[in-house]
XYZ file of C-alpha atoms in Angstrom:
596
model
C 32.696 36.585 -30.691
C 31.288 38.693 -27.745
C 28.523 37.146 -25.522
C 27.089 39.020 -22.741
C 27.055 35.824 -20.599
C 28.301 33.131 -20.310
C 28.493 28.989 -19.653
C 31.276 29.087 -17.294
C 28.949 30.817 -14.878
C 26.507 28.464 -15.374
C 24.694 29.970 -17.826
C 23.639 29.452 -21.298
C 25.496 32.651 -22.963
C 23.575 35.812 -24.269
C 24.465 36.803 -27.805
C 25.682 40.456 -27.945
C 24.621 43.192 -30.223
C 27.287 43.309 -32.800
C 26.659 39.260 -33.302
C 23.076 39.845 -33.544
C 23.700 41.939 -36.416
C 26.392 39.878 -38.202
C 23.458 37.115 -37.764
C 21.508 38.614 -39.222
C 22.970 40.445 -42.127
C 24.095 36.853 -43.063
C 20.686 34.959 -42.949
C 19.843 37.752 -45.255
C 22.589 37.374 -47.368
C 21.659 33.618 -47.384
C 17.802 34.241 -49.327
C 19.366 37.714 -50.591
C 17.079 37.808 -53.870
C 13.948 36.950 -52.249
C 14.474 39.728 -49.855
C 15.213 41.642 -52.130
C 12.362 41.067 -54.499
C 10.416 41.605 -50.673
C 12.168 45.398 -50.842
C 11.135 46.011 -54.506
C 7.329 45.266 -54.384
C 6.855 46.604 -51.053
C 8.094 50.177 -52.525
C 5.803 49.865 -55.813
C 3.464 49.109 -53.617
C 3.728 52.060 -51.476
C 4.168 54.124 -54.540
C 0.673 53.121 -55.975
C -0.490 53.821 -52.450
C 0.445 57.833 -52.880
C -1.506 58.145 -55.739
C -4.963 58.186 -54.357
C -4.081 61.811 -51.924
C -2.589 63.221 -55.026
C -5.739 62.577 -57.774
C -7.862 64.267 -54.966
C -5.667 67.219 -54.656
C -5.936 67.790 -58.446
C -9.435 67.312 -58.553
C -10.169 69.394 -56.265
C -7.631 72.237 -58.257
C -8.940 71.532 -61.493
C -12.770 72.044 -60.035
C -11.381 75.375 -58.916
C -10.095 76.488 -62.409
C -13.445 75.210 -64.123
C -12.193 72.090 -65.662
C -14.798 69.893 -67.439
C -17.028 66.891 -66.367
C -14.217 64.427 -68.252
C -10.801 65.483 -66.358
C -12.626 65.385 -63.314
C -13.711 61.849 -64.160
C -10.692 60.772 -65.925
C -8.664 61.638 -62.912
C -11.096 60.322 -60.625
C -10.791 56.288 -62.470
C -7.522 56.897 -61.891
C -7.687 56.208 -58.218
C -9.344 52.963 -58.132
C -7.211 51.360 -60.309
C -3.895 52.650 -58.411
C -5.606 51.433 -55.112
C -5.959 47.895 -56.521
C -2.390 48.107 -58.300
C -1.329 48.372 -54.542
C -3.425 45.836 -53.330
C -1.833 43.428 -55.719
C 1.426 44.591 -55.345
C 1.110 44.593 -51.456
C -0.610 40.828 -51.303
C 2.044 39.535 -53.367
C 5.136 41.321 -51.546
C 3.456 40.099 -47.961
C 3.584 36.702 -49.892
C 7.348 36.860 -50.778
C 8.194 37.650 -47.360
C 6.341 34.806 -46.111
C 8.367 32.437 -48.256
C 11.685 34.361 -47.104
C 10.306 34.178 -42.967
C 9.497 30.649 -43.448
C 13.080 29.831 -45.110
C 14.734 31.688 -42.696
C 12.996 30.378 -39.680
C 13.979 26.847 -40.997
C 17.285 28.354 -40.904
C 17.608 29.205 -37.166
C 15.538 26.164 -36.312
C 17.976 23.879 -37.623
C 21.007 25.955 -36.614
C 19.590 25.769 -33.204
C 19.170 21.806 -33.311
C 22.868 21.748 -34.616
C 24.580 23.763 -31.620
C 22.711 21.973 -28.702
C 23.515 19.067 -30.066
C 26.694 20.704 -30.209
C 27.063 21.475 -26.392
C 28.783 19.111 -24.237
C 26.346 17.474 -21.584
C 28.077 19.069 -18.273
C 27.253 22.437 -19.813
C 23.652 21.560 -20.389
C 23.091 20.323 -17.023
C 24.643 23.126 -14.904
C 23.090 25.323 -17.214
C 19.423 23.792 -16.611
C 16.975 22.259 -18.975
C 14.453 25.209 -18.484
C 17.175 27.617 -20.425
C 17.597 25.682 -23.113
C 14.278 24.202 -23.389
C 13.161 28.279 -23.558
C 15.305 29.006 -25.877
C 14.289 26.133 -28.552
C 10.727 26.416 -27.766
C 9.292 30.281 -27.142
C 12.515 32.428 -28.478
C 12.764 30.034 -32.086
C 8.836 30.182 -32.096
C 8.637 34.296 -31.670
C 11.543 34.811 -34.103
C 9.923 32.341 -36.814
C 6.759 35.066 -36.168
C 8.767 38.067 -36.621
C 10.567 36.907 -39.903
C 7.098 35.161 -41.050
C 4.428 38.653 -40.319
C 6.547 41.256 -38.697
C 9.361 41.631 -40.770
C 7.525 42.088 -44.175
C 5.140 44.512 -42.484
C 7.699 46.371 -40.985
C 9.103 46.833 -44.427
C 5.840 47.273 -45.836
C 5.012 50.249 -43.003
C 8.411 51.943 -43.654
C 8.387 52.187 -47.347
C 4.808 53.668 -46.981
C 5.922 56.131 -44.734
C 9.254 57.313 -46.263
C 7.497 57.629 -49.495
C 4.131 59.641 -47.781
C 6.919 62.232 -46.266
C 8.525 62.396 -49.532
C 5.207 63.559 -51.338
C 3.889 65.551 -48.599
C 7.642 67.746 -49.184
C 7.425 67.086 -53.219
C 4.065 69.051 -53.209
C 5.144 71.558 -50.960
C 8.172 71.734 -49.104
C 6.876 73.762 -46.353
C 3.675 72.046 -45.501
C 5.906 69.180 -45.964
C 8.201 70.340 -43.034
C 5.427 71.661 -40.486
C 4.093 67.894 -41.136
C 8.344 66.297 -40.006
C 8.435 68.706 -36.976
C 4.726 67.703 -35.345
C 6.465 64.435 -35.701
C 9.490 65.100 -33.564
C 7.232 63.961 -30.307
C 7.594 60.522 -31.569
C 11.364 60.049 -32.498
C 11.334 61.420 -28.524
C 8.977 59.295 -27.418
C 11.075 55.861 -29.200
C 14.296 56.830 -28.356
C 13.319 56.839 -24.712
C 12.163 53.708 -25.419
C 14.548 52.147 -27.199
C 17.024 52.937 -24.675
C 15.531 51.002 -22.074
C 13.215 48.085 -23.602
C 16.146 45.830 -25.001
C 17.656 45.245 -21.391
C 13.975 45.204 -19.801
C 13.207 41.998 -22.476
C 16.511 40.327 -21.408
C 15.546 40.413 -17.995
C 12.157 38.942 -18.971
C 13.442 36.130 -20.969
C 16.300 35.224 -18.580
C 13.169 35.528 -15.624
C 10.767 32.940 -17.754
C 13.800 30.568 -18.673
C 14.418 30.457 -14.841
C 10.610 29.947 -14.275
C 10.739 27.168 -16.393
C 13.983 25.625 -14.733
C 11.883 25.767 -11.142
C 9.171 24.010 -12.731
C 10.534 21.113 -14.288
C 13.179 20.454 -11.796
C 11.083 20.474 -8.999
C 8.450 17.846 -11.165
C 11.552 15.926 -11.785
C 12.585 16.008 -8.519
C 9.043 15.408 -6.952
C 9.704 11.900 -5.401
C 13.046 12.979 -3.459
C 11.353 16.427 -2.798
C 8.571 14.159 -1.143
C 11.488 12.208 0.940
C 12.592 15.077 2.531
C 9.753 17.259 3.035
C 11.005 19.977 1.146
C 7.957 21.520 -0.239
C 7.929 24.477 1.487
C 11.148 25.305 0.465
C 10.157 24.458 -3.215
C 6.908 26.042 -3.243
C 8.310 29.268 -1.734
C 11.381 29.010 -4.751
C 8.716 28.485 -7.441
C 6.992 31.865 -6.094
C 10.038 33.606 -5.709
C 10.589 33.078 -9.800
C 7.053 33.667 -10.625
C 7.228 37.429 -8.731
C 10.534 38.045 -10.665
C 8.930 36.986 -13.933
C 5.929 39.269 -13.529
C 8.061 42.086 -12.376
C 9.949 41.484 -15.341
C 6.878 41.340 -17.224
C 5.970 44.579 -15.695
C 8.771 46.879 -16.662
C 7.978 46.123 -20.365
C 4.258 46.551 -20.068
C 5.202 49.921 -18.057
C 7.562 50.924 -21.424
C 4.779 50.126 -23.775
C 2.178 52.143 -22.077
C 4.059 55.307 -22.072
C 5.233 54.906 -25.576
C 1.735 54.063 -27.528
C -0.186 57.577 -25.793
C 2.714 59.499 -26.951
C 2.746 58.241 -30.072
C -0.865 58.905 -30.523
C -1.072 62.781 -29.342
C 2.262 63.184 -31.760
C -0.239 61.678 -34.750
C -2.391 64.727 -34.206
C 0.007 67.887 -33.900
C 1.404 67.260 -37.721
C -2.174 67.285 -39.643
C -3.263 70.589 -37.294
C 0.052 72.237 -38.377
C -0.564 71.901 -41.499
C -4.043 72.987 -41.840
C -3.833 75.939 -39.855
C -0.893 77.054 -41.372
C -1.754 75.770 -44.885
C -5.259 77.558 -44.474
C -3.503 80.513 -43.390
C -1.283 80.421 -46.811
C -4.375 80.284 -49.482
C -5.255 83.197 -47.975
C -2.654 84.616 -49.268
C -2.699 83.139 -52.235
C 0.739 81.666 -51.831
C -0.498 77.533 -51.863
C -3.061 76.047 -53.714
C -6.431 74.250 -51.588
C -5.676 70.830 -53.246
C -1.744 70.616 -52.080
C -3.493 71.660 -48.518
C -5.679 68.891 -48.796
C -3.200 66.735 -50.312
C -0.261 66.975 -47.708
C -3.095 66.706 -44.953
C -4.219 63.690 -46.347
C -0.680 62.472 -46.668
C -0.009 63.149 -43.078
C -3.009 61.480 -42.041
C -2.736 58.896 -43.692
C 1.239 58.519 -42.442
C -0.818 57.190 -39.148
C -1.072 53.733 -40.449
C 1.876 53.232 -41.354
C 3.715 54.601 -38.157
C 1.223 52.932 -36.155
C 2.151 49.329 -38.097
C 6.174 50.047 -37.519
C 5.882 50.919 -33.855
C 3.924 47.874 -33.173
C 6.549 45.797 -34.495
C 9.222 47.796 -33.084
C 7.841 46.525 -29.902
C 7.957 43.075 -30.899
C 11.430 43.657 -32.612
C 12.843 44.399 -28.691
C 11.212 40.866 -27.608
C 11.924 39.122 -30.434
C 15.616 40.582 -30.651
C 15.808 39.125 -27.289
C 15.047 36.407 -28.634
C 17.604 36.009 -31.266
C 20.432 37.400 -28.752
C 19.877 34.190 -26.733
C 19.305 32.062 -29.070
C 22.241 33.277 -31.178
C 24.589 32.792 -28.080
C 24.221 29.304 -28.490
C 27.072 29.960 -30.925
C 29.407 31.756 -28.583
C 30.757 28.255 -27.495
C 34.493 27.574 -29.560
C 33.437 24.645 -31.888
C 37.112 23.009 -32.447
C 37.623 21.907 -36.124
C 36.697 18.159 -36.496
C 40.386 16.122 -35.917
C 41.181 12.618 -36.825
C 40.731 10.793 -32.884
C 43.389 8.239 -31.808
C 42.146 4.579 -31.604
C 42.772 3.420 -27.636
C 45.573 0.585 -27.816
C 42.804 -1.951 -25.709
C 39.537 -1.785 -23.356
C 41.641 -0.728 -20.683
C 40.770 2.459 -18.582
C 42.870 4.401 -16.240
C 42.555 7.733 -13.731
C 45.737 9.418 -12.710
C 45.621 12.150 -10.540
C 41.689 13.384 -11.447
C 40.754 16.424 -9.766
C 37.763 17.863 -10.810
C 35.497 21.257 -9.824
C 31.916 22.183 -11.351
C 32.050 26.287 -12.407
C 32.555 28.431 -8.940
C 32.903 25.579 -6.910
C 36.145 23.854 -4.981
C 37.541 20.407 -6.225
C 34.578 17.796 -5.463
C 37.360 15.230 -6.247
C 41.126 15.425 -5.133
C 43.612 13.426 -7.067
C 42.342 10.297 -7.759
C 43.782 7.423 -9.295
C 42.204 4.325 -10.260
C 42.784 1.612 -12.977
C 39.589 -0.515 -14.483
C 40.583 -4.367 -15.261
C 38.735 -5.271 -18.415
C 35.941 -7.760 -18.167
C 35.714 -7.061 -13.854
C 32.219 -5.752 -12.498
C 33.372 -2.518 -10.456
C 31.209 -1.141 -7.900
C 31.732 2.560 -6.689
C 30.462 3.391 -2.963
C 30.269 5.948 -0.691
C 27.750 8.669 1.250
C 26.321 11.210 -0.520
C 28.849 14.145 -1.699
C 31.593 11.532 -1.792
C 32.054 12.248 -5.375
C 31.181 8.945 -6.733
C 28.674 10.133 -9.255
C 31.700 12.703 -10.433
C 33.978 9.810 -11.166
C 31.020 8.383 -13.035
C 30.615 11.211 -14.991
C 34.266 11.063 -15.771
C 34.867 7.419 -16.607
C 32.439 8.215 -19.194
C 33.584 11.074 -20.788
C 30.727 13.685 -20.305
C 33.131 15.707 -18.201
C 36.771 16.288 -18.492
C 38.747 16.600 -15.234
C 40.482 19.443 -14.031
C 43.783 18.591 -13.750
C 45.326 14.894 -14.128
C 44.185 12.339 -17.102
C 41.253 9.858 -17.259
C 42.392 7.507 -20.212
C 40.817 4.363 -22.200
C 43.356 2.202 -23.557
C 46.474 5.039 -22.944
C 44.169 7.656 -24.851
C 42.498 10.967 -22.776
C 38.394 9.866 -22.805
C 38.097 14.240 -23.707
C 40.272 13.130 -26.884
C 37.656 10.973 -28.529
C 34.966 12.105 -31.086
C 31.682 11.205 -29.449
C 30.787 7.757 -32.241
C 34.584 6.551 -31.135
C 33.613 7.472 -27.272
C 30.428 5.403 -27.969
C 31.831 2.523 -28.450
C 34.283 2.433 -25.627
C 31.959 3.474 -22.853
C 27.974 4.147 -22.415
C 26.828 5.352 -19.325
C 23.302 3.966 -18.048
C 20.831 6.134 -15.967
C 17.691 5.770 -14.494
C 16.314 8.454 -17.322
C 15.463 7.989 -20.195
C 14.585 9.835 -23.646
C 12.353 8.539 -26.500
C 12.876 10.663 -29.418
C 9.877 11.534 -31.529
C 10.488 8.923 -34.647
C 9.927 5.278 -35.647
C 11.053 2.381 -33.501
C 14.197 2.259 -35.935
C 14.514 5.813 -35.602
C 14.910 5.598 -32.311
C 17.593 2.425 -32.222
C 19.678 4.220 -35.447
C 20.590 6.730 -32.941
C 23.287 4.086 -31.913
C 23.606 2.279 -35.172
C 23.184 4.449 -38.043
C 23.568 2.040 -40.668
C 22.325 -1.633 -38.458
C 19.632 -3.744 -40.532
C 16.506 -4.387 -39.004
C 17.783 -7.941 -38.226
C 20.212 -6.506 -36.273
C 17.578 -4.233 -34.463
C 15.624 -6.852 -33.840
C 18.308 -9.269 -31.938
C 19.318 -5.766 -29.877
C 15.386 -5.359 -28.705
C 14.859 -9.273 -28.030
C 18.198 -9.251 -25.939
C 16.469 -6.965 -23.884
C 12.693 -8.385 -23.473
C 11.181 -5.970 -25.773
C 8.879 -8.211 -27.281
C 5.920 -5.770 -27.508
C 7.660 -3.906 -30.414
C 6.312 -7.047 -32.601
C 2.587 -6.461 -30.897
C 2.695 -2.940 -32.034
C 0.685 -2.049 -35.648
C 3.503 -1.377 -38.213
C 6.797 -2.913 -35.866
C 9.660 -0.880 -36.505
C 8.271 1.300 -38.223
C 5.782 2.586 -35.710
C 5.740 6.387 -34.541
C 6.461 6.707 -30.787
C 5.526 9.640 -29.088
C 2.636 12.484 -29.913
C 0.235 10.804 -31.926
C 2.147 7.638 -32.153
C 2.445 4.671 -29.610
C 3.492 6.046 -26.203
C 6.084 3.879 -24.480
C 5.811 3.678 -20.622
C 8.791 4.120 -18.594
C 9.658 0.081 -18.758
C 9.316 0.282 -22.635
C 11.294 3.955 -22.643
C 14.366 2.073 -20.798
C 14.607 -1.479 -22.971
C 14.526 0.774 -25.826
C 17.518 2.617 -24.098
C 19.032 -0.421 -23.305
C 18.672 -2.005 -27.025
C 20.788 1.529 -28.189
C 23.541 0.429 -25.968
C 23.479 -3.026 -27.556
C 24.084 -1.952 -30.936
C 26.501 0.586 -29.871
C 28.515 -1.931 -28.513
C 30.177 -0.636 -26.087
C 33.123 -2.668 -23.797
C 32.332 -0.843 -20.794
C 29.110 0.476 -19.329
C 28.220 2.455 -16.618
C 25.170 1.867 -14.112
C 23.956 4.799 -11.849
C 20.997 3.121 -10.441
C 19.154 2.644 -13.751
C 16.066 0.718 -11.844
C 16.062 3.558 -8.873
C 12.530 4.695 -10.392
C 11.036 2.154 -11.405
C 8.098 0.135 -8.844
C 9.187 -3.792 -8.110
C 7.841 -5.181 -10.766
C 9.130 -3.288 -13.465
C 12.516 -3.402 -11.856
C 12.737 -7.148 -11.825
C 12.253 -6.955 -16.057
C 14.408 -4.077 -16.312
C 17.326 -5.832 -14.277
C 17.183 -8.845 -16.499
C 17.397 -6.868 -19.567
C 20.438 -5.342 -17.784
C 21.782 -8.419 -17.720
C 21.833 -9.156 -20.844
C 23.244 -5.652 -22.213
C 26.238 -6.251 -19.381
C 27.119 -9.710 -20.393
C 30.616 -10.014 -21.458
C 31.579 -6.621 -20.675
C 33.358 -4.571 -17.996
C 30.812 -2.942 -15.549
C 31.200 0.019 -13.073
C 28.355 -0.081 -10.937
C 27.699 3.363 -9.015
C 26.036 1.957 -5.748
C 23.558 3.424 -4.111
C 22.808 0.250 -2.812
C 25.636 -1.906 -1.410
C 24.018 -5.713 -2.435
C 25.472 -4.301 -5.817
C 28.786 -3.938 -3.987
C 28.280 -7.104 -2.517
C 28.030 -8.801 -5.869
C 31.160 -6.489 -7.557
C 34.630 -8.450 -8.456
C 36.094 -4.800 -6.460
C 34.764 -2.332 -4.596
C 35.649 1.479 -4.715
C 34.926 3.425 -1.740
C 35.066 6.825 -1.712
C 35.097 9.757 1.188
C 35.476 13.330 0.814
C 36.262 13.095 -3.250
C 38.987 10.216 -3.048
C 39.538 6.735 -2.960
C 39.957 5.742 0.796
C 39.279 1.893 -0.048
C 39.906 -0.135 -2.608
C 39.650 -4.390 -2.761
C 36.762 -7.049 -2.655
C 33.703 -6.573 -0.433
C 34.795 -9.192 2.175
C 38.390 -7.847 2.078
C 37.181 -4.509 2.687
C 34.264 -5.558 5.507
C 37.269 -7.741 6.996
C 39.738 -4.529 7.243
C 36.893 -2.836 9.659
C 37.433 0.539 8.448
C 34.554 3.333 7.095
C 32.844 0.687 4.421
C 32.817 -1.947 6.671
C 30.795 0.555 9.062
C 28.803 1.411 6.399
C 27.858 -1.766 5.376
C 27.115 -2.443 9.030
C 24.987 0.052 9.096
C 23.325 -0.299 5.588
C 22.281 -4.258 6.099
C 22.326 -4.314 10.018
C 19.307 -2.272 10.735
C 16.025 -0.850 8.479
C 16.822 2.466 7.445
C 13.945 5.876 7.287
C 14.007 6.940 4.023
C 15.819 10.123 5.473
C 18.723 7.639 5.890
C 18.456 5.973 2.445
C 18.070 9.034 0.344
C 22.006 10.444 2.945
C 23.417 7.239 2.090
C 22.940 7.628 -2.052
């Protein structure tokens, strides 16, 4: 499976063409009858369309050879009713593709869902949510419109036109041939095209996916931006990726308007041809006025038609685009499901960790560590230490580099995510509420818990308001439903890792966002999700090592300390100074943002 990029650079990976193809030959092959039914109607209706040129070409002949009043008419009632066989035949063929678009879009909608879902979280977050958020949002929505409208009149405009070509050469090969070479400009004009737009609307879909990463991590990040008075720098990076998106932009407007006016001076040059040289030929007797007529007509009216296809082969680059990223979602190995091992007990273990995000030297260097379960753990250390890392390791969303990070003698990478569940959850201060019911949103955990048990999970955690709200569990959250505010958005977080039951949880400053208030609730409700089970506490603020059964302090991606809080402020070594200098003095917010 070629991609053209790839995740371990970062990136979300870029389908290639010979996937793109395979792709799609097999959503085809997946609705094969209704496309081809598509195929079928869309010729019969092209081939009702020819008949209308043709009738006038024999009128006009028999008028010449004195035919009477009644072949002229009978031929003329001909054409009406051949215009509104292909009316017919053309409204119900755009219908059929509708029905196959809409199918098929369902298709790579759900497909999509299925491989993010799929992706492990490190390579969604060094990738960026802009990517992927681009990907599932404007590249799905423009290939749903393609299969939906452009498709069917794509195949709609190319039957017409094969078919017009093959009756202006039927009726007379010559005319027919003057009418294929005035064409030539345009085969020219789209090759030169083709050559360069597909790599031109990469560039502009890679430029907008990086727009959209700017954007939302500098919203997300407005409060520490703020902290540091950094908004020059962010301002002048949001710029920089607006000026590469309209450059991008640009190029493919600059392809565009050099194919369309070629296009339209190569409509003219066939129809000319054909009546100067066709006029020139019933002078001599050797062509008949209505085939003259008839292929002109026939070439003139090939105009629609080409004009129809080369609009969509526009959209085609874009929306090929389109489908190369978001069929690259696929490029990542998806390892057949296995049977996990069940950890021997709650016990978790790091021997020898070393671990390196893509391009980058080890951020931690052989670290070893063993979890006692049931013990409140708190990890310390200045920024860059690598505590976060460990976090991320302890609970499975990476895997390290080298060495073995282990839950109950089994590798945390080993476990299918519902097994990993239940051994460790890791607790942020973000939180998602998924458009859904109340129980929708708590089933995520617990797919099969009763609403008795949902209802012990949210009162655990102070979220008595879901009783206030107008149909309980089963009210709609989000867009048009109730919308939760970020209190409500984290008890309903912290009622999932209830009912998922975890013996272990991990806290990386889960109340960091929220104002005093809110906090004080939140931290309860904490409480009661950590009772009875073993905490590791990433501390950004050291009254939560102060409180911790051990403390881990790390510096430069190891473990330099390790012991309680007053045996390690009693050794006077580097956390005793930093506690000294944490609780001695008030810190600038410069200071507290270094220190986290």
């Amino acid at each position: 499976m070629t991609a053209r990029s790839g995740a371990t650079a970062g990136q979300l990976p870029v389908a290639g063409p010979p996937q793109v193809r395979r792709a799609a030959l097999r959503l085809i092959r997946q609705d094969g009858y209704t496309f081809t039914a598509m195929i079928v109607l869309n010729a019969l209706a092209a081939g009702a369309g020819l008949a209308g040129p043709w009738l006038l070409g024999r009128i006009i002949d028999e008028v010449k050879t004195g035919a009477g009043v009644a072949t002229v008419e009978r031929l003329a009632l001909a054409m009406p009713v051949f215009a509104l066989a292909q009316i017919a035949l053309a409204r119900y063929a755009r219908y059929i593709g509708h029905r196959f678009g809409e199918r098929t879009s369902a298709r790579i909608r759900e497909q999509f869902v299925e491989r993010a879902l799929a992706l492990p979280a490190s390579v969604v977050e060094r990738a960026g949510l802009g990517d992927l958020t681009t990907r599932g949002t404007a590249d799905v929505a423009l290939i749903g419109h393609t299969l939906r409208d452009s498709g069917p009149e794509l195949f709609i405009a190319a039957m017409q036109a094969l078919l017009i070509l093959l009756a202006a050469l039927t009726i007379h090969p010559l005319l027919g041939m003057i009418g294929v070479a005035g064409l030539s400009g345009i085969w020219f004009a789209v090759r030169w095209y083709l050559r360069r737009a597909p790599g031109a609307y990469l560039a502009e879909g890679a430029a907008t996916s990086a727009l959209a990463e700017q954007l939302s991590a500098t919203v997300a990040g407005a409060r520490t931006i703020e902290a540091l008075s950094l908004q020059r720098q962010r301002i002048a990076a949001c710029r920089k990726a607006v000026a590469e998106c309209r450059h991008t932009r640009e190029r493919t407007l600059f392809l565009r308007s050099v194919l369309f006016p070629s296009v339209d001076v190569s409509y003219i040059l066939p129809v000319a041809g054909v009546l100067l040289l066709g006029g020139a030929l019933h002078e001599r007797g050797m062509v008949s006025l209505g085939s003259v007529v008839a292929v002109a007509l026939y070439l003139r009216q090939l105009s629609q038609p080409l004009d129809v296809i080369l609009q969509q082969v526009e959209k085609l680059q874009s929306s090929g685009a389109s489908f190369a990223r978001v069929e690259g979602m696929g490029a990542f190995p998806r390892e057949a499901p296995t049977i996990s091992p069940t950890p021997a007990d709650d016990r978790i273990e790091v021997f020898d960790a070393r671990f390196a995000y893509d391009g980058h030297g080890d951020v931690l260097h052989g670290v070893n560590l063993a979890v006692r379960p049931g013990e409140r753990l708190a990890i310390v250390g200045r920024s860059g230490a690598g505590k976060s890392t460990l976090g991320r390791l302890l609970a499975g969303i990476d895997a390290p580099r080298t060495g073995v990070v282990a839950v109950g003698g089994v590798p945390i990478a080993d476990l299918d995510p519902v097994r990993l569940r239940r051994q460790v959850v890791l607790v942020t201060q973000e939180h998602h509420v998924f458009l859904g019911t109340v129980r929708d949103n708590l089933r995520i955990a617990a797919e099969f818990a009763d609403d008795a048990e949902l209802r012990a999970a949210l009162a655990a955690v102070g979220a008595d308001w879901v009783d206030d709200l107008p149909h309980g569990l089963d009210t709609e959250l989000g867009a048009g439903g109730h919308r939760t505010d970020t209190a409500q958005a984290q008890q309903l977080a912290l009622a999932r890792v209830i009912l998922a039951d975890p013996h272990t949880v991990i806290l990386d400053e889960a109340t960091a966002l929220l104002d005093p208030r809110t906090a004080r609730h939140t931290e309860r409700a904490i409480a009661a999700v950590l009772d009875g089970r073993t905490v590791i506490a990433i501390a950004h603020r050291l009254h939560t090592a102060h409180d911790a059964d051990r403390v881990v302090f790390m510096e430069g991606g190891r473990v330099a300390e390790l012991g309680t809080h007053a045996e390690r402020v009693a050794a006077d070594g580097a956390y005793a100074a930093l506690w000294q200098s944490w609780h001695g003095e008030p810190q600038t917010a410069h200071e507290a943002v270094r220190l986290g």
